[in-house]
PDB file of C-alpha atoms in Angstrom:
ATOM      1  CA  UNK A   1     -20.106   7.873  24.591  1.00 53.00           C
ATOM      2  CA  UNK A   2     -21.732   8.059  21.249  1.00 54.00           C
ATOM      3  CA  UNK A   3     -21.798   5.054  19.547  1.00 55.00           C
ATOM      4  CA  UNK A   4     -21.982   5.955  15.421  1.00 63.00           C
ATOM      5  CA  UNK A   5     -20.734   1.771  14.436  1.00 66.00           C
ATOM      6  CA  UNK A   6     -23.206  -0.507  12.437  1.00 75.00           C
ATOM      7  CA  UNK A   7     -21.477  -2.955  13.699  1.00 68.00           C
ATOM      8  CA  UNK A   8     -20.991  -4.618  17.548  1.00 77.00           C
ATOM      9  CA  UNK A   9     -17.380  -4.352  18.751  1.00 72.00           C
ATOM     10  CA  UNK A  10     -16.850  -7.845  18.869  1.00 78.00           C
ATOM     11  CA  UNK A  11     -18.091  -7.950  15.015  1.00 76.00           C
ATOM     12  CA  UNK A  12     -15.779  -5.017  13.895  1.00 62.00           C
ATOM     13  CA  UNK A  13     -12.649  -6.640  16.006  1.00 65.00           C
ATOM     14  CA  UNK A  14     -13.465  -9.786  13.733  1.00 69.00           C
ATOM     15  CA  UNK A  15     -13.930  -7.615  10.672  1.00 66.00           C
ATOM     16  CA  UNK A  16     -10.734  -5.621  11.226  1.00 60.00           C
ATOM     17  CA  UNK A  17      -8.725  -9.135  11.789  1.00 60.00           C
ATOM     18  CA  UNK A  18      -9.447 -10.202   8.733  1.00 63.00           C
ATOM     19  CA  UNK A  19      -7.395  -6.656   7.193  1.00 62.00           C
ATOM     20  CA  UNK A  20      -4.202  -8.395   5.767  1.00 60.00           C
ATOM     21  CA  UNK A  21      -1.061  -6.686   5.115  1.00 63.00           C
ATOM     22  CA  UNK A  22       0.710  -9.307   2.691  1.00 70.00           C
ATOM     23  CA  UNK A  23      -1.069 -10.767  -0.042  1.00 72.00           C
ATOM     24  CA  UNK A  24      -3.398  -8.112  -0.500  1.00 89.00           C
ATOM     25  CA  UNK A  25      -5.505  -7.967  -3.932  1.00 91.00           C
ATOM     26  CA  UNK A  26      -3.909  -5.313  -5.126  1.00 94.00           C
ATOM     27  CA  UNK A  27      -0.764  -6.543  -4.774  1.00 95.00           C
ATOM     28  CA  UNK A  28      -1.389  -9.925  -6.447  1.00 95.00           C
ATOM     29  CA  UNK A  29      -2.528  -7.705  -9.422  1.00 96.00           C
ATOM     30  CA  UNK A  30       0.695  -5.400  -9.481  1.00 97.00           C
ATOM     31  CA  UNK A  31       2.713  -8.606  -8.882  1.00 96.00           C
ATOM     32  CA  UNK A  32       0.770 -10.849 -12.068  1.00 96.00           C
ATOM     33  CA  UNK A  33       1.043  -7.589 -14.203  1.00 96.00           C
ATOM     34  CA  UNK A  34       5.001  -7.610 -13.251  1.00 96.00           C
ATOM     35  CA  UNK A  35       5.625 -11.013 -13.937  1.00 95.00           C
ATOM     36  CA  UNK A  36       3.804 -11.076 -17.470  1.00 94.00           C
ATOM     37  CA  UNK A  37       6.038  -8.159 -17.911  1.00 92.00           C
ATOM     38  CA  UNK A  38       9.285 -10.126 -17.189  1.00 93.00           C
ATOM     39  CA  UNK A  39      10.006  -8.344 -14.089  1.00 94.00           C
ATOM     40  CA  UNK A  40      11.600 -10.503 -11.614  1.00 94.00           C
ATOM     41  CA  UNK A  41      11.098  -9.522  -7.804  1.00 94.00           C
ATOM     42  CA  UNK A  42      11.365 -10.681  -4.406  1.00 93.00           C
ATOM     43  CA  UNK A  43       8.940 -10.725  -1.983  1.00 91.00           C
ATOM     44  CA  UNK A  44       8.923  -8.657   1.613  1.00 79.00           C
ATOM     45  CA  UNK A  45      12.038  -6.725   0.945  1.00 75.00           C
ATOM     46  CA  UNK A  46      13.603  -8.183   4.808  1.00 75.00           C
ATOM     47  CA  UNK A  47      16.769  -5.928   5.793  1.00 85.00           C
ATOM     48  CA  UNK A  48      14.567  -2.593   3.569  1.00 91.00           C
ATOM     49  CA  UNK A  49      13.579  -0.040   5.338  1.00 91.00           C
ATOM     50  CA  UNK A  50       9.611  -0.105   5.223  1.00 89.00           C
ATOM     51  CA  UNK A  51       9.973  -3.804   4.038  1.00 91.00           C
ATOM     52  CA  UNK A  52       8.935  -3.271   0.185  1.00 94.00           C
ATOM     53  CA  UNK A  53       6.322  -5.713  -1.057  1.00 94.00           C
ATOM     54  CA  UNK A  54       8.410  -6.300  -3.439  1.00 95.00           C
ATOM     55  CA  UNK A  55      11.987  -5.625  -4.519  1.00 95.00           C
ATOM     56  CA  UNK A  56      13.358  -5.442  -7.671  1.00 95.00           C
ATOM     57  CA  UNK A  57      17.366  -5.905  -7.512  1.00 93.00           C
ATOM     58  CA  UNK A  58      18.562  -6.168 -10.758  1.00 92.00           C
ATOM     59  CA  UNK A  59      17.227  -1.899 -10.700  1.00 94.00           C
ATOM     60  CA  UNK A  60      17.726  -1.532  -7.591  1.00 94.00           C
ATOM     61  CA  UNK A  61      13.300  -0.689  -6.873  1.00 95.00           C
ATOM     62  CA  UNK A  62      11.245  -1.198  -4.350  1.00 96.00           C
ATOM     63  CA  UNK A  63       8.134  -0.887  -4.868  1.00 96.00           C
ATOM     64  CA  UNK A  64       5.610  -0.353  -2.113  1.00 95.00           C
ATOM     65  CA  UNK A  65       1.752  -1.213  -2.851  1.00 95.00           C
ATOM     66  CA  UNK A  66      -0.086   0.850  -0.349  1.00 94.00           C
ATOM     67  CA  UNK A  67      -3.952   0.790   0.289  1.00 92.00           C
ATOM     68  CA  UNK A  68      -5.661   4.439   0.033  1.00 93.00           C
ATOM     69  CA  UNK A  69      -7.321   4.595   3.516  1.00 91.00           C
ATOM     70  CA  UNK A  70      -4.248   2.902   5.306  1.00 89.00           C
ATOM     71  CA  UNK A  71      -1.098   4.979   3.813  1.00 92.00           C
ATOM     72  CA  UNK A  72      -3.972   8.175   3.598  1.00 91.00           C
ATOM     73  CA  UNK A  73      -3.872   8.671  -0.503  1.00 93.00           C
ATOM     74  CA  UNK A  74      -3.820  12.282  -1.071  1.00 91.00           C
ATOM     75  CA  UNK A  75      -6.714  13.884  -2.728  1.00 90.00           C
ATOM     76  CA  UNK A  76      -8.432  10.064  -3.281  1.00 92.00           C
ATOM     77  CA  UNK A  77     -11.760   9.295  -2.459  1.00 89.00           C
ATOM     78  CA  UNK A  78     -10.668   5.480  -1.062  1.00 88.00           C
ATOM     79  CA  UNK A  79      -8.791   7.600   2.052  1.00 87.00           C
ATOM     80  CA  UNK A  80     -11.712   9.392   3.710  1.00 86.00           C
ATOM     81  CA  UNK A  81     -11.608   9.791   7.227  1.00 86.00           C
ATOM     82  CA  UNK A  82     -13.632   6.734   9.276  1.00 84.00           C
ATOM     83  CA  UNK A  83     -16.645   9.021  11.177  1.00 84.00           C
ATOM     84  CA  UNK A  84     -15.802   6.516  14.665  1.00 82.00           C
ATOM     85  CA  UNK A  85     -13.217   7.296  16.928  1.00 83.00           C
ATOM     86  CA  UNK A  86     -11.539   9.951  15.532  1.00 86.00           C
ATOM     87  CA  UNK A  87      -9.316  10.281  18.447  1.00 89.00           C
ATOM     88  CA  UNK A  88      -8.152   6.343  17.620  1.00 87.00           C
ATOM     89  CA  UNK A  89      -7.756   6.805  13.664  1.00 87.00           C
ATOM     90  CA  UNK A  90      -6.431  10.559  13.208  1.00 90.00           C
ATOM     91  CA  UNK A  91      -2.889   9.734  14.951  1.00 93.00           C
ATOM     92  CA  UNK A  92      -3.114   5.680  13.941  1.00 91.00           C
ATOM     93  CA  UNK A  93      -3.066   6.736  10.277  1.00 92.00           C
ATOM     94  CA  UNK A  94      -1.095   9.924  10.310  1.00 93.00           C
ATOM     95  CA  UNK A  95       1.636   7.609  11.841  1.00 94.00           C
ATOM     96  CA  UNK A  96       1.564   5.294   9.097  1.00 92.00           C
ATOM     97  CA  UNK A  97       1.757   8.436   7.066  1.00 93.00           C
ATOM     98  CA  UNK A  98       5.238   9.538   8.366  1.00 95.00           C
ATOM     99  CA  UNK A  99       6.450   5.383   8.808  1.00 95.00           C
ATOM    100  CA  UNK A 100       6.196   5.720   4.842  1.00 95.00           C
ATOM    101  CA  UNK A 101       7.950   9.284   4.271  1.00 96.00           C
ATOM    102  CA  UNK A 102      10.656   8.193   6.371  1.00 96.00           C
ATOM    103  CA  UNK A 103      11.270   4.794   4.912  1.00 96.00           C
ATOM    104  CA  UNK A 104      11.230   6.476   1.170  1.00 96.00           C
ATOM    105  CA  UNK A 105      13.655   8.565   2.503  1.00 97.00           C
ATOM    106  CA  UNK A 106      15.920   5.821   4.004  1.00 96.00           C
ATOM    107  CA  UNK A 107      15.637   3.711   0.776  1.00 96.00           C
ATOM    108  CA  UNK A 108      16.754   6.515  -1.688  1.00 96.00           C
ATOM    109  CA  UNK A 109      19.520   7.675   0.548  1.00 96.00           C
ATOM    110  CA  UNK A 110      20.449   3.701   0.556  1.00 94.00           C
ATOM    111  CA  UNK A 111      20.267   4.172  -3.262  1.00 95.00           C
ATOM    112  CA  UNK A 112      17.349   2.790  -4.460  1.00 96.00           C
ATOM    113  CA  UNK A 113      14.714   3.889  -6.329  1.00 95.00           C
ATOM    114  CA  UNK A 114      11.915   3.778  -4.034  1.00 96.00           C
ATOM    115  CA  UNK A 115       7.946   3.520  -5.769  1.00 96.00           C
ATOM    116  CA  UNK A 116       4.326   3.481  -4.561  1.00 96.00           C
ATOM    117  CA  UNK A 117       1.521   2.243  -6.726  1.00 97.00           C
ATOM    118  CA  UNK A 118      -1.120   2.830  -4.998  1.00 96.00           C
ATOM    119  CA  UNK A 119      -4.684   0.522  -4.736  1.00 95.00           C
ATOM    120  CA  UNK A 120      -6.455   2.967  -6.614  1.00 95.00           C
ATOM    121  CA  UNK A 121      -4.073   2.312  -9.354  1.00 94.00           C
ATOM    122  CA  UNK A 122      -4.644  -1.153  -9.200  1.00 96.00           C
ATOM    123  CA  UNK A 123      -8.604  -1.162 -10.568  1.00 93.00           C
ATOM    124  CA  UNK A 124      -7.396  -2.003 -14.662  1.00 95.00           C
ATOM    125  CA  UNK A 125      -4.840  -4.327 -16.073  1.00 94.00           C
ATOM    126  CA  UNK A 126      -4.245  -1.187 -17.809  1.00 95.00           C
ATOM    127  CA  UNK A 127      -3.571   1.070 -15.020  1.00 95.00           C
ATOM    128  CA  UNK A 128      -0.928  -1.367 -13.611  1.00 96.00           C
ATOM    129  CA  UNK A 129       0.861  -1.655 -17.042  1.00 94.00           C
ATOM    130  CA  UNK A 130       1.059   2.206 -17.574  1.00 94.00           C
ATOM    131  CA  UNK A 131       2.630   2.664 -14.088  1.00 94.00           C
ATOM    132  CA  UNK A 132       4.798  -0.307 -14.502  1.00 96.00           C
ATOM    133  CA  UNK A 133       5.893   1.515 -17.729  1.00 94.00           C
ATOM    134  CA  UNK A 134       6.962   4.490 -16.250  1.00 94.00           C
ATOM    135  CA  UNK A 135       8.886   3.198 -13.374  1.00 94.00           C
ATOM    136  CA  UNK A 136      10.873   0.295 -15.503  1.00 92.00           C
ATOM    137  CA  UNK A 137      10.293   2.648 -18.879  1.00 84.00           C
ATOM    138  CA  UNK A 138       9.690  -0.463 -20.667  1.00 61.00           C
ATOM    139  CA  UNK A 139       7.515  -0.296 -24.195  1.00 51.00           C
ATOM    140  CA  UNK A 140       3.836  -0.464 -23.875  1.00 47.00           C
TER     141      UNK A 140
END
C-alpha cells in the first residue's frame, strides 16, 4: 500500500479528533454577526431533521453552517478532494452530501425555510451580514 500521508496514523487519528462539529469558528462568527443583528436563535435544532446549528423560530429558519470540504462546497476551492484513501473519503463525503439534501428536503416539506451559509462565507464580517440580509431581508 502506498502511503502518500505527512503524517503517522496515530498523529492524523489525533489530528482528525480534534475536527469539531459544534462550536466551529465559523459558526461562532455567523452566530456573533446574528446576535448584533437582533436575531434570536437556538442552538442544535434537537427534534430538526439534520439538527440545524441554529434555529430561528420566530421565521421559522434553520440555518445550517456547513464546512466546504465536509458538506463538499460546489465549485469552492476549500472542498478539494484529500489525495489519501480515496476509497475511505469519496463515499464518507458523498454521504454527508445526500444526509444534507435530504434533511433540506425534510425541513421545507416540515415548513421551514431551510439555509446554508457556508465557511467560505464566513471569511468577512461583511460576508456574514450580506447573507444574513438576504435570508432575514433586513436593511444593511
Amino acid at each position: 500500500r502506498v502511503r502518500m500521508d505527512t503524517l503517522s496514523l496515530a498523529d492524523r487519528s489525533k489530528r482528525m479528533a480534534l475536527v469539531r462539529c459544534r462550536d466551529t469558528k465559523p459558526e461562532l462568527r455567523v452566530r456573533r454577526a446574528a446576535h448584533a443583528r437582533g436575531l434570536r436563535y437556538r442552538l442544535g435544532g434537537a427534534g430538526l431533521p439534520g439538527h440545524p446549528d441554529l434555529v430561528f423560530p420566530r421565521w421559522k429558519v434553520a440555518l445550517f453552517v456547513h464546512g466546504c470540504f465536509w458538506h463538499r462546497h460546489e465549485g469552492c476551492p476549500l472542498a478539494r478532494w484529500p489525495k489519501s484513501r480515496p476509497e475511505f473519503w469519496l463515499p464518507k463525503l458523498e454521504e454527508n452530501r445526500r444526509r444534507d439534501i435530504t434533511s433540506l428536503a425534510h425541513l421545507r416539506v416540515a415548513g421551514w425555510r431551510a439555509e446554508v451559509i457556508w465557511e467560505c462565507e464566513t471569511r468577512t464580517l461583511e460576508a456574514i451580514e450580506v447573507r444574513l440580509a438576504s435570508i432575514f431581508g433586513v436593511a444593511e
